[in-house]
Structure formats: structure tokens, C-alpha cells
Amino acid sequence: MYVYDEHDRQMAAERVAQFRDQTRRALAGELSEEEFLPLRLQNGLYVQRHAPMLRICVPYGMLRSDQLRRLARITRDYDKGYAHFTTRQNVQLNWPALEDVPDILADLAEVEMHANQTSGNCIRNTTTDQFSGVQADEITDPRPYCEIIRQWSTFHPEFAFLPRKFKVAVNASEKTDRAAIRIHDIGLQIVRNDAGELGFRVHVGGGLGRTPMVGPVIREFLPELDLLTYLEAVLRVYNRYGRRDNKFKARIKILVKALTPEGFAEKVEAEWAHIKDSPTRLTPGAIERMKGFFTEPPYEALDNATDLLARQRFENRGFDQWLSHNLDVHKKPGYAIVTLTLKKTGTPPGDVTDQQLEQIADLADEFSFGEVRVTHHQNVVLADVRQDRLLELWEAVTPMGFGTANLNTLTDIICCPGGDYCALANAKSIPVAEAIQRRFEDLDYLYDLGNIDLNISGCMNACGHHHVGNIGVLGVDKKGEEFYQVSLGGSSHHDADIGKILGPSFAREDMPEVIAKIIDVYVDQRTEEEEFLDTYRRIGIKPFKERVYA
Amino acid sequence: MPDVINADGTVRQDEWVVVPRPEDGESLDIPSDQPALIPADLWLAGYEHFTGNDRIGVWFDSHDEPEIIADKVNELPLIGVNFPRFVDGRGYSIARLLRERFGYQNELRAIGDVLLDQLQFMKRCGFDSYVLRADKDISQAAKCLNFFSQGYQAATDTDLPLFRRRAG
């Protein structure tokens, strides 16, 4: 994991001092609300339904146990004792007082954390696959590149006042995409070219919200040393030519569409030609140095604990289910990747209490070299667990509420905070998630249904990524009443696609039944091999429509 | 006379005036007794007339393209870049292009909705003078120009990004 040096520490301290001064001027009336707005947003601070909301950055989802403990303390000292893991791998506090925020940022800086650029019209936190560095099939560990991008984008003087927010995601696996890169403003797929050289396939102009789009490829191969200069060229073209007259048309996807991907790529290439050999060009040494922070933890030479696990699974059905669903294959024999789902029925997806944060910290220290990762599915990953200790881990996490064996199933719902917390929301989303979870409580049935992404957003801003859910639910407001629109066929992976709207929206109380009917169609129509999305793609939306609106 | 802030935070009096773009049918209203910044495209259109006059500079609005005077920038004593609203960040790119691509050496001034908290970004992008919006406290400018003692990126104030400085 990246460790601050004196430069990072100094800039973090200067950032806290700057925001303290800005907050003082805002409270003294020297800064108008309009003037303070982008400053506070770039320090993570929203003004929300109940109180300010503070979005704390978790670069590429990595957290150390001391950072988790500090977050726990902050939620106790300044908030109501819980936090929320977001679909951007960040952490949000829902009730801090404005005047406390500089102190919170100072407390965070002590453990090398911050809230820089977690909001506002600037380059946001760069995200990546939560299994980076531990999975067998990745081309290379994407995290050093994410940290390089983080540093380049932090306080970038040219790109702090872009037309709109700007999000970058990196993926390094050829088989899977857990970072949803094709729905980001820039999605970087790490690849090797025919000569074996490392580089990036560059997607630009994906995004959700009002005009959801899958990002087209604008460059098939970008050599790794050119990463920052090329990003700078993309951002400069966007900064100069992105629309600023209409907030809803200001994302880069609108510019890419207006110019066509080819036309946009030409503009970027023309800009890049001027700066590609500038001092911003990366050096092999700089990349090597960054890779030095993401080395392997002290793994022991182990064999896979196949026999032991077989015996333990035979003796304990709950453990068997958990292993079948919440475990992924680790690149090292004898180790496993474990996902702790924060999706226990009745708990808002992604919510954790201060005690749970400390429990996760303890689990990290005990089982996973003191580190965890946060996922954009709002779960937490222990990436380096010894296989012979999995039973012990499962027994520990079950009473904590993290043992729900529903990863990637219908009840592993991505869900924004919705109208319960968010001032932007048109409708509540948490109660819808809970009602669906209750309707599908039978685990065996869930497992039989296989992988299904169900995503819920409380408004068009699409924080719950509803457009790319295999089943997407969007809260809409009709004359002051909350309704829910359903879409089918979305995907955020390599086969990314935007879901199609099923038809007229539904009342909240009808939602579990609507989902059940959709699932019934799938169960009736599927072939043995098919996942939900496969069946949908084969039979189309019509049979679903007919059943749901019958 | 508005006060002008220098990149080092000091303040000086200055008599340059910004001549607005004339309405249709009107002509440029250039004062006879003061040096003036005129819209860059109009300077180019009247190039024969204006060239060599060190009391005429140009200004760009945020949507203007500095490319139009790329090969002539150093004929100008002063270039202004307007920030119509402080959240309109196009002027930062214009400044970097003027400095880094076109090699502009003379004074580069931020005008318009120039607030304290953007000054350091402006400085890093190549502005070396600033006319603060009138209602802002000019005594805080020096502090705001220097919130950060260094940056991660290369910009006009340093061509060495931090990763190169770290390499030693």
C-alpha cells in the first residue's frame, strides 16, 4: 500500500490549513455560499438533507487497520457512530458539523487519509478492481498506476474547475471487470500489445446519470509511459470544449458523442502531439518506485488446504455456502480472497457502525496483513486469508453481521442512500432493497438463480448504478409520490450495456412482486447454462413485460 | 485604478484598462490616455494598425482560442484572460497554452471573476498578475497565492513533476 513521504505529508497538512482558513472565511461571511461551494465540495463536504455529508477518499479502495480505527473514532467523536461505504469505494459520514470538518480532515491526515476531490467538478478518486494484486489472471497490478493518477490529479491547477465531475477507473484483468471502467469518463484497460509491451486501452465518454453511455475506445494501445501526458491531453480537450451552458450536457460523454469518438480522438491526438514528450511523461524509474509500494505481503509457502476445507465444508453447511459464494481464488496457493458482504437484510447496503469498523480492523490484523479493500458493490474484502483459517474467520464474522453468504446474488444489492439521507433523491431506495431482500430470503433459491446484479438508485444521478444492473431500479417522483422504474439487461463488466426500461413505473409496495415476476420469467425460460443476463439477451424484454404487466 | 497583485503577492497600481468587445455596429473605444487590452481577434484584424504599439495588449474570453495569435504572442506587452465566472476553468488551459506552447514571455493577467482561492492555481498555470474582484480582501492575496509549497504536477512554475523530483 502507498505510504506518504515528507512531500505528501506536507501537502496534506497544507490542505488542512487551507480548508480551515476557507471554512473560517465562509463562517465569517467573507465567502458567499456560491463561492464556498466548490471549495467545500473539493474537500468532500456536501450540504445534505439532514446535515453536511462528508465523503472521505479511499484511494482505489485500500484501507489499513489503523485507518479503519481512525474512521471508527471519527464517526464516534464527530458523527452518530456509523459510516457508509459508497459505490465509488469511498466512505461517507452523514452528520458532521461544518465547523468540525477541518478537525476531521486533520485527524484523517494523521493516518494518511483525506477528502480531496471526492466531490466537485474536478478529477475524482481513481478506482480499480478490489482484487488487484491478488488474483491470478491480472496483466499487472493496476494500483501503482492508480496512485500515479491520484498524485497527478490531486490539486491539478488546470483541472480543478472542469465543466463537470470527472471519474477515472482502471482494470487489469482480461476476463473480468470489477471496476466498471466502461461507465467512467475515462476507463483504462491494462493490456499488452503484440510486442509484449504494457499499456492501456483507453475508453472515454462512458457514464450514467441522465444520458447513460458505454465509453467507446478512443485509443487501442497507449504505452504505459505516456499515461499522464495522454490523460492531460484528454482533460485539456474536455476543459476547453466541454459544454458549460447546461449542467446536464456537461459530462465528457456528451462532447465525445457530439464530436464522434473518432473526432474526439483526433482532437486528443493533436493536443497530445504537443505534450507527449513533456516532463510529465512517466519514467521507468517512477513506475518502478511506485510498484515498490504494492509489493506482496509476507506470504508463507503453503499448499492449498483442499482436504481440510472439504472436511470442514462437509461438517458445516453454512460454512460451505459461504465458501461457495464469498470466496475467490487467490494467486498464491494456500490463500483465499474473502468478501465480507455488508448486505445483511435490514441493514442499509454499505452501512457500518463504529464498532463494526473496529471489528473489520481487527479482522484485517488477524487474518489479512492489516489491510482491507472496499468494493464498488459496497462490500469489504479481506484479500489474503490463509485457507486453513477460513473456518475460524467465518465463525468470527457471522455474529458481526458480515457472514451473509450472498455475494453476487440477487440480494447483494447495490443501493444508494436514497431519500432517507440524500437531498438529491426523488425516492427512498433503502426500504426497496430491504423489501426485496426479505422476499428472497431462501438462500438455496438465491443460489439457484445464480449471479444477478440488482442495482437501485433513488434518482437520475444514478449513484446506485441502476442503468448497469442486470435488473435496475430507479426511484422517480410523480407529483410528490415515489414510484420505481425498472430496467433490464444492464451490465457494468466487459460486456457493458445500458439496461432497457421495462415500462411504466411501480408503487414501492409492489416492487418485491415485480422482481419476483421477472425472476419467474427467467426461471421458466433459462437453459441449464444460462445466467439471468444470458437469458435476457436471448429472449429480449417482451416476455418480461408481458408477465409483469399482465 | 484597480490594484494589481503580482505573483509574489505584492500589490501595485496599474492603469491598464480592459476594453469590452464592441456591440454590433459599434467600433472599439480605445482610451487615448491609458494603455488598453482589446479583444484578441480584433487586435489581429487590425494587426497593421496595432503592431508595435506597446500600450495595446489583448484579452481572451474563456471560450476564445489563443491559437489565433500563436506566432505573435511576444509582440504583446500584456495579455489578459477573462474568468467570466470563477467556476469556468477554461482560462487555466488558455494560460498554459500561452506559456508552454506559444512561449509567451511577457505579463499574463487574470481578470474578471478572480477570487482569492483560485490564485494559486492561476499562478501555477502561468498567470503572473491578477486583478481581484473588487469586493475581495486584497490583503489576503499573498497567503492565498502560497497555500501549497509545492505541487504534484509539472506546470508553468515547475517543469519537474514530483515523481521526477523524488528521483533526485
XYZ file of C-alpha atoms in Angstrom:
718
model
C 0.000 0.000 0.000
C 1.191 3.519 -0.724
C 2.965 5.231 2.184
C 3.276 9.011 2.419
C 6.677 10.631 2.313
C 7.509 14.133 3.531
C 6.108 15.691 0.345
C 2.721 14.008 0.723
C 2.603 14.802 4.433
C 3.416 18.434 3.824
C 0.770 18.834 1.124
C -1.812 17.076 3.279
C -1.051 19.456 6.159
C -1.195 22.469 3.861
C -4.529 21.263 2.517
C -5.991 21.060 6.014
C -4.698 24.563 6.825
C -6.157 25.879 3.584
C -9.584 24.405 4.268
C -9.507 25.649 7.853
C -8.931 29.143 6.508
C -11.650 28.748 3.880
C -14.146 27.452 6.448
C -13.352 30.361 8.755
C -13.930 32.842 5.931
C -17.167 31.092 4.952
C -18.467 31.187 8.523
C -17.410 34.844 8.821
C -19.346 35.736 5.680
C -16.239 36.624 3.660
C -17.034 33.821 1.218
C -20.535 33.601 -0.204
C -22.279 30.225 -0.268
C -21.738 30.160 -4.028
C -18.020 30.838 -3.628
C -17.573 28.328 -0.820
C -19.486 25.593 -2.645
C -16.742 24.279 -4.970
C -14.133 24.689 -2.227
C -16.038 22.581 0.266
C -17.010 20.035 -2.371
C -13.363 19.566 -3.290
C -12.811 18.821 0.385
C -15.550 16.212 0.403
C -18.200 18.313 2.082
C -21.772 18.313 0.818
C -24.716 20.026 2.397
C -27.310 17.326 2.621
C -30.797 16.566 3.799
C -30.055 16.226 7.488
C -26.650 17.827 7.889
C -23.445 18.181 5.936
C -22.231 14.928 4.428
C -18.502 14.278 4.334
C -17.141 11.960 1.665
C -13.761 10.613 2.653
C -11.468 9.335 -0.047
C -10.359 5.713 -0.102
C -7.842 5.637 -2.947
C -8.591 2.598 -5.120
C -10.472 1.094 -2.174
C -7.465 0.235 0.039
C -7.639 0.715 3.812
C -5.221 -0.193 6.594
C -6.429 -1.267 10.013
C -5.169 1.923 11.687
C -7.165 3.917 9.149
C -10.296 1.880 9.885
C -9.831 2.507 13.604
C -9.398 6.204 12.957
C -12.588 6.231 10.878
C -14.382 4.499 13.744
C -13.169 7.119 16.187
C -14.165 9.947 13.869
C -17.685 8.561 13.485
C -17.943 8.445 17.283
C -16.389 11.831 18.010
C -17.993 13.854 15.257
C -20.941 11.825 13.992
C -23.556 9.313 15.085
C -21.379 6.253 15.168
C -21.739 4.881 11.702
C -20.407 5.345 8.206
C -21.409 4.337 4.702
C -19.268 2.634 2.043
C -20.183 4.051 -1.368
C -20.289 2.749 -4.917
C -17.145 4.790 -5.563
C -15.162 2.886 -2.922
C -15.269 5.921 -0.618
C -16.627 6.359 2.903
C -19.335 8.838 3.818
C -20.286 10.368 7.147
C -23.841 11.616 7.305
C -23.958 14.021 10.224
C -20.756 16.008 10.802
C -20.973 19.685 11.753
C -19.478 22.107 9.260
C -17.212 23.730 11.828
C -15.755 20.322 12.799
C -14.731 19.361 9.279
C -11.251 20.963 9.388
C -10.548 18.973 12.568
C -11.830 15.784 10.947
C -9.561 16.378 7.962
C -6.640 16.939 10.330
C -7.422 13.666 12.130
C -7.583 11.884 8.780
C -4.283 13.374 7.612
C -2.579 11.810 10.637
C -3.333 8.382 9.187
C -2.605 9.387 5.570
C -6.229 9.899 4.607
C -8.062 12.863 3.114
C -11.224 14.004 1.396
C -9.528 15.698 -1.556
C -11.623 15.913 -4.705
C -14.211 13.393 -3.555
C -16.775 15.770 -4.985
C -16.929 18.833 -7.199
C -16.178 19.408 -10.860
C -12.697 18.002 -10.762
C -10.915 14.677 -11.180
C -12.337 12.328 -8.572
C -10.921 9.299 -6.824
C -9.492 6.791 -9.292
C -10.982 3.353 -8.728
C -9.948 -0.166 -9.604
C -10.655 -3.857 -9.101
C -10.834 -4.720 -5.411
C -8.916 -7.940 -6.131
C -5.913 -6.094 -7.565
C -2.620 -7.719 -6.757
C -4.060 -10.997 -5.509
C -5.820 -12.504 -8.499
C -4.074 -14.863 -10.853
C -5.262 -13.501 -14.178
C -4.380 -9.808 -14.000
C -1.897 -8.490 -16.535
C -0.186 -6.430 -13.883
C -1.191 -4.851 -10.589
C -3.187 -1.716 -11.508
C -2.739 0.027 -8.145
C 0.633 1.673 -8.858
C -0.947 3.299 -11.917
C -3.936 4.373 -9.838
C -1.626 6.020 -7.308
C 0.303 7.725 -10.117
C -3.008 9.087 -11.414
C -4.060 10.076 -7.893
C -0.968 12.173 -7.410
C -1.157 13.734 -10.856
C -4.811 14.666 -10.407
C -4.518 15.959 -6.831
C -4.701 19.777 -6.831
C -4.078 19.815 -10.576
C -4.019 23.552 -11.244
C -5.520 23.327 -14.732
C -8.308 20.876 -13.990
C -9.838 21.983 -10.692
C -12.769 23.746 -12.397
C -13.896 21.382 -15.114
C -17.340 21.537 -16.731
C -18.426 18.605 -14.517
C -17.142 15.857 -12.257
C -14.629 13.506 -13.818
C -14.037 9.867 -12.922
C -11.272 7.517 -13.950
C -11.212 3.735 -13.410
C -8.523 1.169 -14.182
C -8.906 -2.554 -14.802
C -6.166 -5.112 -15.271
C -7.948 -8.397 -15.811
C -8.760 -9.622 -19.297
C -11.549 -11.866 -18.059
C -13.417 -9.682 -15.615
C -14.045 -6.030 -14.963
C -14.905 -5.315 -11.352
C -14.070 -1.635 -11.775
C -16.840 -0.957 -14.319
C -14.378 1.003 -16.449
C -16.704 1.401 -19.409
C -19.135 3.525 -17.443
C -16.456 6.006 -16.373
C -15.375 9.244 -18.010
C -12.062 7.546 -18.664
C -11.767 3.779 -18.418
C -8.280 2.328 -18.686
C -7.891 -1.351 -19.517
C -4.353 -2.550 -18.937
C -3.208 -4.609 -21.924
C -0.089 -5.961 -23.565
C 0.467 -5.336 -27.248
C 1.765 -7.889 -29.742
C 5.318 -6.977 -28.782
C 4.546 -7.775 -25.144
C 4.734 -4.154 -24.038
C 2.481 -2.909 -21.289
C -0.036 -0.201 -21.991
C -3.658 0.863 -21.813
C -6.708 0.584 -23.982
C -8.394 3.918 -23.433
C -12.168 4.287 -23.219
C -13.536 7.810 -22.946
C -17.075 9.036 -22.512
C -18.859 6.387 -20.521
C -21.135 7.369 -17.694
C -24.534 7.012 -16.119
C -26.893 9.748 -14.961
C -29.454 11.239 -17.312
C -27.743 10.165 -20.520
C -26.170 6.783 -19.807
C -23.460 5.690 -22.227
C -20.883 2.950 -22.555
C -17.482 4.510 -23.185
C -16.095 3.913 -26.679
C -12.433 3.091 -27.271
C -10.524 6.138 -28.420
C -7.088 4.538 -28.368
C -6.382 0.827 -28.633
C -2.911 0.993 -27.164
C -1.298 3.711 -25.094
C 2.235 2.881 -23.922
C 2.473 2.958 -20.132
C 4.994 5.803 -20.001
C 2.522 8.004 -21.867
C -0.265 7.587 -19.327
C -0.172 11.040 -17.741
C 0.522 13.101 -20.830
C -2.343 11.401 -22.627
C -4.696 11.948 -19.679
C -3.596 15.566 -19.672
C -4.479 15.844 -23.364
C -7.934 14.297 -22.812
C -8.610 16.589 -19.878
C -7.419 19.672 -21.726
C -9.685 18.961 -24.691
C -12.567 18.398 -22.282
C -11.780 21.501 -20.236
C -11.671 23.690 -23.324
C -14.520 22.231 -25.350
C -16.860 20.504 -22.911
C -20.234 22.210 -22.622
C -20.664 24.614 -19.741
C -24.037 26.046 -20.702
C -26.085 23.128 -19.389
C -25.156 21.048 -16.361
C -26.896 18.009 -17.822
C -24.851 18.163 -21.008
C -21.512 18.968 -19.438
C -20.060 15.474 -18.969
C -17.342 14.402 -21.368
C -19.644 11.726 -22.831
C -21.724 14.487 -24.451
C -18.610 16.005 -26.029
C -17.415 12.616 -27.272
C -20.829 11.936 -28.767
C -21.029 15.380 -30.395
C -17.581 15.058 -31.970
C -17.951 11.282 -32.565
C -15.369 9.067 -30.841
C -13.105 9.355 -33.911
C -13.393 13.136 -33.992
C -12.737 13.368 -30.275
C -9.752 11.021 -30.569
C -8.296 13.218 -33.320
C -8.523 16.297 -31.139
C -6.841 14.437 -28.279
C -4.069 13.137 -30.529
C -3.450 16.644 -31.868
C -3.190 18.021 -28.339
C -1.091 15.097 -27.151
C 1.395 15.520 -30.006
C 2.479 18.781 -28.341
C 2.943 17.400 -24.829
C 3.743 13.729 -25.157
C 7.446 14.279 -24.562
C 6.995 16.897 -21.843
C 8.478 16.319 -18.366
C 5.113 14.849 -17.326
C 5.955 11.758 -19.371
C 6.444 8.920 -16.912
C 9.812 7.310 -16.442
C 10.506 3.606 -15.890
C 12.067 4.638 -12.581
C 8.928 6.443 -11.426
C 6.792 3.405 -12.214
C 9.245 1.051 -10.518
C 9.325 3.272 -7.455
C 5.514 3.225 -7.277
C 5.423 -0.534 -7.757
C 7.663 -0.779 -4.710
C 4.707 0.293 -2.549
C 2.497 -2.513 -3.784
C 4.717 -5.477 -3.128
C 3.439 -8.746 -1.775
C 2.885 -9.147 1.948
C 4.994 -11.836 3.665
C 3.094 -14.852 2.373
C 4.050 -18.212 3.719
C 4.808 -21.110 1.403
C 1.624 -23.134 1.748
C -0.282 -25.797 -0.085
C -3.942 -25.482 -0.815
C -5.901 -26.754 2.176
C -8.151 -28.840 -0.059
C -8.700 -31.810 2.228
C -9.171 -29.746 5.362
C -11.690 -27.453 3.690
C -13.571 -30.418 2.201
C -13.939 -31.887 5.676
C -14.970 -28.588 7.253
C -17.494 -27.941 4.498
C -18.982 -31.383 4.876
C -19.455 -30.814 8.591
C -20.904 -27.323 8.332
C -23.446 -26.350 5.719
C -23.378 -22.618 6.482
C -19.604 -22.544 6.077
C -19.929 -24.496 2.864
C -22.377 -21.944 1.438
C -20.196 -19.049 2.475
C -17.130 -20.569 0.836
C -19.094 -21.283 -2.329
C -20.191 -17.691 -2.704
C -17.957 -15.272 -0.859
C -14.586 -16.742 -1.727
C -12.383 -16.096 -4.741
C -9.268 -17.852 -5.945
C -6.001 -16.321 -4.781
C -2.852 -16.293 -6.883
C -0.913 -17.900 -4.011
C -1.564 -21.499 -3.014
C -2.941 -21.827 0.478
C -4.556 -18.371 0.469
C -8.032 -17.127 -0.427
C -9.770 -13.841 -1.209
C -12.749 -13.351 1.093
C -15.552 -10.856 0.586
C -17.486 -9.797 3.663
C -20.883 -8.684 2.452
C -22.434 -5.659 4.135
C -25.796 -6.809 2.851
C -27.478 -8.375 5.824
C -31.229 -7.965 5.436
C -32.402 -4.978 7.430
C -29.100 -3.107 7.260
C -28.800 -0.415 4.590
C -26.303 -1.692 1.971
C -22.839 -0.352 2.739
C -23.614 0.926 6.243
C -21.198 0.092 9.083
C -21.157 1.115 12.718
C -18.082 2.390 14.526
C -17.834 -0.967 16.300
C -18.021 -2.831 13.024
C -15.253 -0.639 11.607
C -13.102 -1.669 14.555
C -14.104 -5.294 14.121
C -13.061 -5.113 10.463
C -9.755 -3.582 11.558
C -9.214 -6.444 13.986
C -10.089 -8.993 11.300
C -7.631 -7.332 8.930
C -4.855 -7.539 11.514
C -5.689 -11.089 12.481
C -6.335 -12.581 9.059
C -5.102 -10.348 6.218
C -1.849 -8.498 6.898
C -3.687 -5.471 8.310
C -5.359 -4.400 5.077
C -8.843 -4.485 3.560
C -10.365 -3.305 0.308
C -13.713 -1.630 -0.230
C -15.714 -2.656 -3.296
C -17.987 -0.665 -5.567
C -20.617 -3.249 -4.643
C -20.366 -1.766 -1.105
C -18.718 -4.805 0.416
C -15.376 -5.298 2.175
C -12.622 -7.669 1.074
C -10.001 -9.486 3.107
C -7.655 -10.287 0.279
C -5.032 -12.531 1.872
C -6.651 -15.087 4.159
C -4.963 -18.426 4.852
C -7.218 -21.224 3.732
C -6.621 -23.182 6.911
C -8.058 -20.280 8.897
C -11.201 -19.716 6.855
C -13.437 -21.579 9.281
C -12.092 -19.529 12.155
C -12.754 -16.351 10.152
C -16.273 -17.424 9.247
C -17.058 -18.168 12.880
C -15.765 -14.727 13.813
C -17.623 -12.714 11.163
C -21.016 -14.380 11.354
C -22.064 -12.789 14.662
C -20.725 -9.436 13.409
C -23.212 -9.466 10.510
C -20.603 -9.908 7.776
C -21.177 -13.583 7.132
C -24.134 -13.282 4.768
C -23.313 -15.731 2.003
C -24.988 -13.810 -0.804
C -22.150 -12.281 -2.793
C -23.177 -11.562 -6.413
C -26.680 -12.916 -5.819
C -29.950 -11.066 -6.167
C -29.779 -9.794 -2.570
C -26.208 -8.438 -2.859
C -27.866 -5.208 -3.914
C -26.011 -2.050 -4.867
C -28.066 0.732 -3.352
C -27.519 4.464 -2.930
C -28.555 6.105 0.377
C -31.646 7.470 -1.380
C -34.312 9.701 0.070
C -33.547 8.654 3.628
C -30.321 10.655 3.539
C -29.670 12.297 0.218
C -31.062 15.722 -0.628
C -30.963 14.962 -4.340
C -33.044 11.789 -4.215
C -36.555 11.614 -5.606
C -37.385 8.455 -3.753
C -36.201 6.174 -0.992
C -34.055 3.265 -2.051
C -33.046 1.501 1.182
C -36.586 0.254 2.030
C -36.930 -1.113 -1.512
C -33.675 -3.029 -1.140
C -34.811 -4.377 2.201
C -38.235 -5.469 0.908
C -36.597 -7.330 -1.987
C -34.090 -8.955 0.377
C -36.986 -10.151 2.559
C -38.867 -11.544 -0.443
C -35.801 -13.610 -1.420
C -34.638 -14.884 1.926
C -34.335 -18.522 0.874
C -30.619 -18.904 0.195
C -30.976 -22.120 -1.786
C -33.347 -20.395 -4.163
C -30.975 -17.432 -4.453
C -28.074 -19.720 -5.288
C -30.165 -21.494 -7.861
C -30.782 -18.130 -9.557
C -27.054 -17.577 -9.925
C -25.300 -14.236 -10.429
C -27.679 -11.333 -10.778
C -26.735 -7.681 -10.373
C -29.643 -5.776 -8.862
C -28.878 -2.059 -8.592
C -31.089 0.618 -7.037
C -30.796 4.397 -7.353
C -33.022 6.957 -5.673
C -32.660 9.450 -8.514
C -31.330 10.085 -12.015
C -27.830 10.805 -10.723
C -27.504 7.024 -10.655
C -25.211 6.608 -7.631
C -26.709 3.115 -7.348
C -25.664 2.389 -10.960
C -29.200 1.264 -11.863
C -28.536 1.580 -15.606
C -25.972 -1.209 -15.498
C -27.817 -3.567 -13.182
C -28.996 -6.770 -14.841
C -32.102 -5.556 -13.062
C -32.084 -1.825 -12.409
C -34.459 0.104 -10.180
C -34.770 3.887 -10.355
C -36.788 5.960 -7.914
C -38.868 8.613 -9.664
C -41.084 11.345 -8.343
C -44.570 11.746 -9.764
C -46.475 14.674 -8.329
C -44.848 14.256 -4.956
C -45.287 10.481 -4.830
C -42.488 7.954 -5.066
C -42.541 5.435 -7.896
C -39.979 2.989 -9.225
C -38.964 2.371 -12.796
C -37.428 -0.989 -13.693
C -34.858 -1.649 -16.413
C -33.406 -4.953 -17.585
C -30.266 -6.067 -19.332
C -27.668 -3.687 -17.990
C -24.095 -4.759 -17.309
C -21.042 -2.981 -15.942
C -18.495 -5.590 -16.975
C -16.539 -6.212 -20.179
C -19.873 -6.715 -21.930
C -21.089 -3.376 -20.559
C -24.545 -2.314 -21.608
C -27.247 0.079 -20.538
C -30.480 -1.566 -19.393
C -33.760 -1.059 -21.227
C -36.764 0.344 -19.402
C -39.417 -2.305 -18.884
C -42.416 0.036 -18.949
C -44.483 2.214 -16.609
C -43.190 2.549 -13.058
C -44.493 0.815 -9.949
C -45.533 1.712 -6.416
C -42.990 0.860 -3.732
C -45.086 -1.879 -2.134
C -45.342 -3.669 -5.492
C -41.595 -3.851 -6.048
C -40.843 -7.262 -4.444
C -43.613 -8.840 -6.501
C -42.414 -7.153 -9.695
C -38.918 -8.507 -9.131
C -40.375 -11.943 -8.355
C -42.271 -11.983 -11.667
C -39.130 -11.003 -13.571
C -37.255 -13.806 -11.859
C -40.087 -16.246 -12.676
C -39.716 -15.488 -16.378
C -36.013 -16.188 -16.144
C -36.545 -19.445 -14.269
C -39.159 -20.575 -16.809
C -37.090 -19.711 -19.849
C -33.479 -20.322 -18.937
C -31.389 -23.128 -20.275
C -29.141 -25.006 -17.897
C -26.071 -22.925 -18.628
C -27.630 -19.503 -18.667
C -27.259 -16.698 -16.155
C -30.037 -14.113 -15.952
C -28.329 -11.766 -18.398
C -27.805 -14.544 -20.956
C -31.477 -15.437 -20.898
C -32.496 -11.812 -21.182
C -30.193 -11.316 -24.147
C -31.597 -14.386 -25.856
C -35.318 -13.796 -25.315
C -35.448 -9.999 -25.137
C -37.570 -7.793 -22.942
C -41.004 -8.776 -24.279
C -41.651 -11.911 -22.192
C -40.715 -9.978 -19.042
C -43.006 -7.137 -19.980
C -45.893 -9.479 -20.662
C -45.574 -11.207 -17.304
C -45.053 -8.119 -15.179
C -47.857 -6.057 -16.727
C -50.280 -8.968 -17.224
C -7.287 52.437 -10.850
C -7.680 48.873 -9.692
C -4.828 47.341 -7.777
C -2.941 44.560 -9.449
C -1.493 41.661 -7.489
C 1.855 40.307 -8.605
C 2.728 36.630 -8.435
C 4.870 37.299 -5.362
C 1.844 38.720 -3.552
C 2.837 42.371 -3.693
C 0.313 44.915 -4.902
C 0.814 47.729 -7.343
C -1.213 50.424 -9.015
C -1.849 49.891 -12.642
C -3.513 51.914 -15.368
C -4.296 49.274 -17.978
C -7.963 49.195 -18.904
C -9.899 46.317 -20.396
C -11.826 47.426 -23.461
C -15.003 45.374 -23.835
C -15.975 43.774 -27.099
C -17.994 46.364 -29.036
C -21.640 45.702 -29.787
C -22.665 45.139 -33.395
C -22.216 48.326 -35.379
C -20.034 49.970 -32.760
C -16.298 50.399 -33.009
C -13.584 49.778 -30.435
C -13.470 52.506 -27.835
C -9.766 52.704 -27.044
C -8.856 55.357 -24.470
C -6.261 57.868 -25.611
C -4.597 58.361 -22.244
C -4.286 54.807 -20.924
C -2.829 51.527 -22.129
C -5.577 49.123 -23.113
C -6.357 45.424 -23.528
C -8.572 44.790 -26.546
C -10.233 41.566 -27.725
C -7.524 39.412 -29.281
C -9.349 38.744 -32.555
C -9.845 42.482 -33.095
C -6.164 43.116 -32.468
C -5.381 40.520 -35.095
C -7.912 42.032 -37.507
C -6.229 45.432 -37.091
C -2.739 43.987 -36.829
C -1.115 46.512 -39.208
C -2.517 49.310 -37.129
C -1.721 47.944 -33.660
C 1.606 46.248 -34.167
C 4.493 47.875 -32.365
C 2.204 49.789 -30.000
C 3.331 48.832 -26.502
C 0.278 50.458 -24.985
C -2.038 47.930 -26.605
C -2.419 44.391 -25.299
C -5.094 41.784 -25.832
C -7.530 39.842 -23.722
C -9.163 36.494 -24.275
C -12.532 35.456 -23.073
C -12.792 31.932 -21.684
C -14.218 30.459 -24.895
C -11.650 32.157 -27.150
C -8.853 30.202 -28.752
C -5.366 31.593 -28.111
C -4.148 29.689 -31.170
C -5.155 32.663 -33.331
C -2.141 34.667 -32.213
C 0.192 31.753 -31.570
C 3.121 33.135 -33.547
C 2.673 36.728 -32.400
C 2.301 36.469 -28.637
C 5.604 38.076 -27.775
C 4.700 41.179 -29.730
C 2.264 41.909 -26.935
C 3.304 43.588 -23.677
C 0.333 42.198 -21.743
C -2.274 39.502 -22.279
C -5.371 39.241 -20.127
C -7.521 36.145 -19.725
C -11.042 36.689 -18.525
C -12.776 34.454 -15.986
C -16.440 35.268 -16.636
C -17.354 33.119 -13.615
C -14.774 31.762 -11.228
C -16.045 28.211 -11.823
C -15.273 28.484 -15.550
C -11.866 26.810 -15.704
C -11.054 27.312 -19.380
C -8.754 30.218 -18.606
C -6.288 27.869 -16.898
C -5.820 25.920 -20.113
C -5.501 29.133 -22.119
C -2.746 30.313 -19.790
C -0.760 27.092 -20.056
C -1.038 27.136 -23.837
C 0.199 30.724 -23.985
C 3.144 30.000 -21.729
C 4.123 26.455 -22.605
C 3.084 26.044 -26.225
C 3.437 29.541 -27.650
C 6.300 30.616 -25.392
C 4.725 33.828 -24.198
C 7.227 35.719 -22.032
C 5.517 38.944 -21.012
C 2.892 39.700 -18.416
C -0.136 37.374 -18.249
C -3.039 38.688 -16.229
C -6.151 37.053 -14.809
C -9.170 39.344 -15.000
C -12.879 39.054 -14.306
C -14.297 36.889 -11.519
C -10.909 36.449 -9.856
C -11.228 35.247 -6.264
C -8.673 34.515 -3.578
C -8.900 30.733 -3.538
C -8.130 30.337 -7.211
C -4.989 32.497 -7.187
C -2.520 29.701 -6.638
C -3.978 27.607 -9.457
C -3.709 30.676 -11.688
C -0.120 31.234 -10.657
C 0.767 27.614 -11.378
C -0.796 27.873 -14.840
C 1.349 30.862 -15.745
C -0.504 33.991 -14.681
C 1.830 36.491 -13.096
C -0.645 39.249 -12.326
C -4.209 39.248 -11.069
C -6.974 41.792 -10.736
C -9.011 40.552 -7.806
C -12.770 41.023 -7.883
C -13.402 44.364 -6.209
C -15.237 43.031 -3.141
C -12.401 40.703 -2.100
C -9.793 41.425 0.558
C -6.554 42.054 -1.292
C -4.529 41.800 1.922
C -5.134 38.016 1.892
C -3.829 37.520 -1.633
C -0.221 36.767 -0.691
C -1.338 33.965 1.651
C -3.717 32.530 -0.922
C -1.057 32.518 -3.621
C 1.008 30.241 -1.400
C -1.283 27.788 0.369
C 0.866 24.997 -1.033
C 4.643 24.973 -1.007
C 4.794 22.518 -3.911
C 2.625 20.594 -6.337
C 2.474 17.049 -7.619
C 2.379 18.086 -11.245
C 4.560 19.874 -13.694
C 3.061 23.256 -14.515
C 4.466 26.577 -15.586
C 6.008 27.169 -12.159
C 7.987 23.956 -12.277
C 8.638 21.692 -15.201
C 9.506 18.854 -12.848
C 6.599 16.815 -11.605
C 7.083 15.471 -8.078
C 7.860 11.978 -9.355
C 10.946 13.388 -11.076
C 11.991 15.459 -8.093
C 11.672 12.346 -5.938
C 14.002 10.518 -8.273
C 16.582 13.066 -7.071
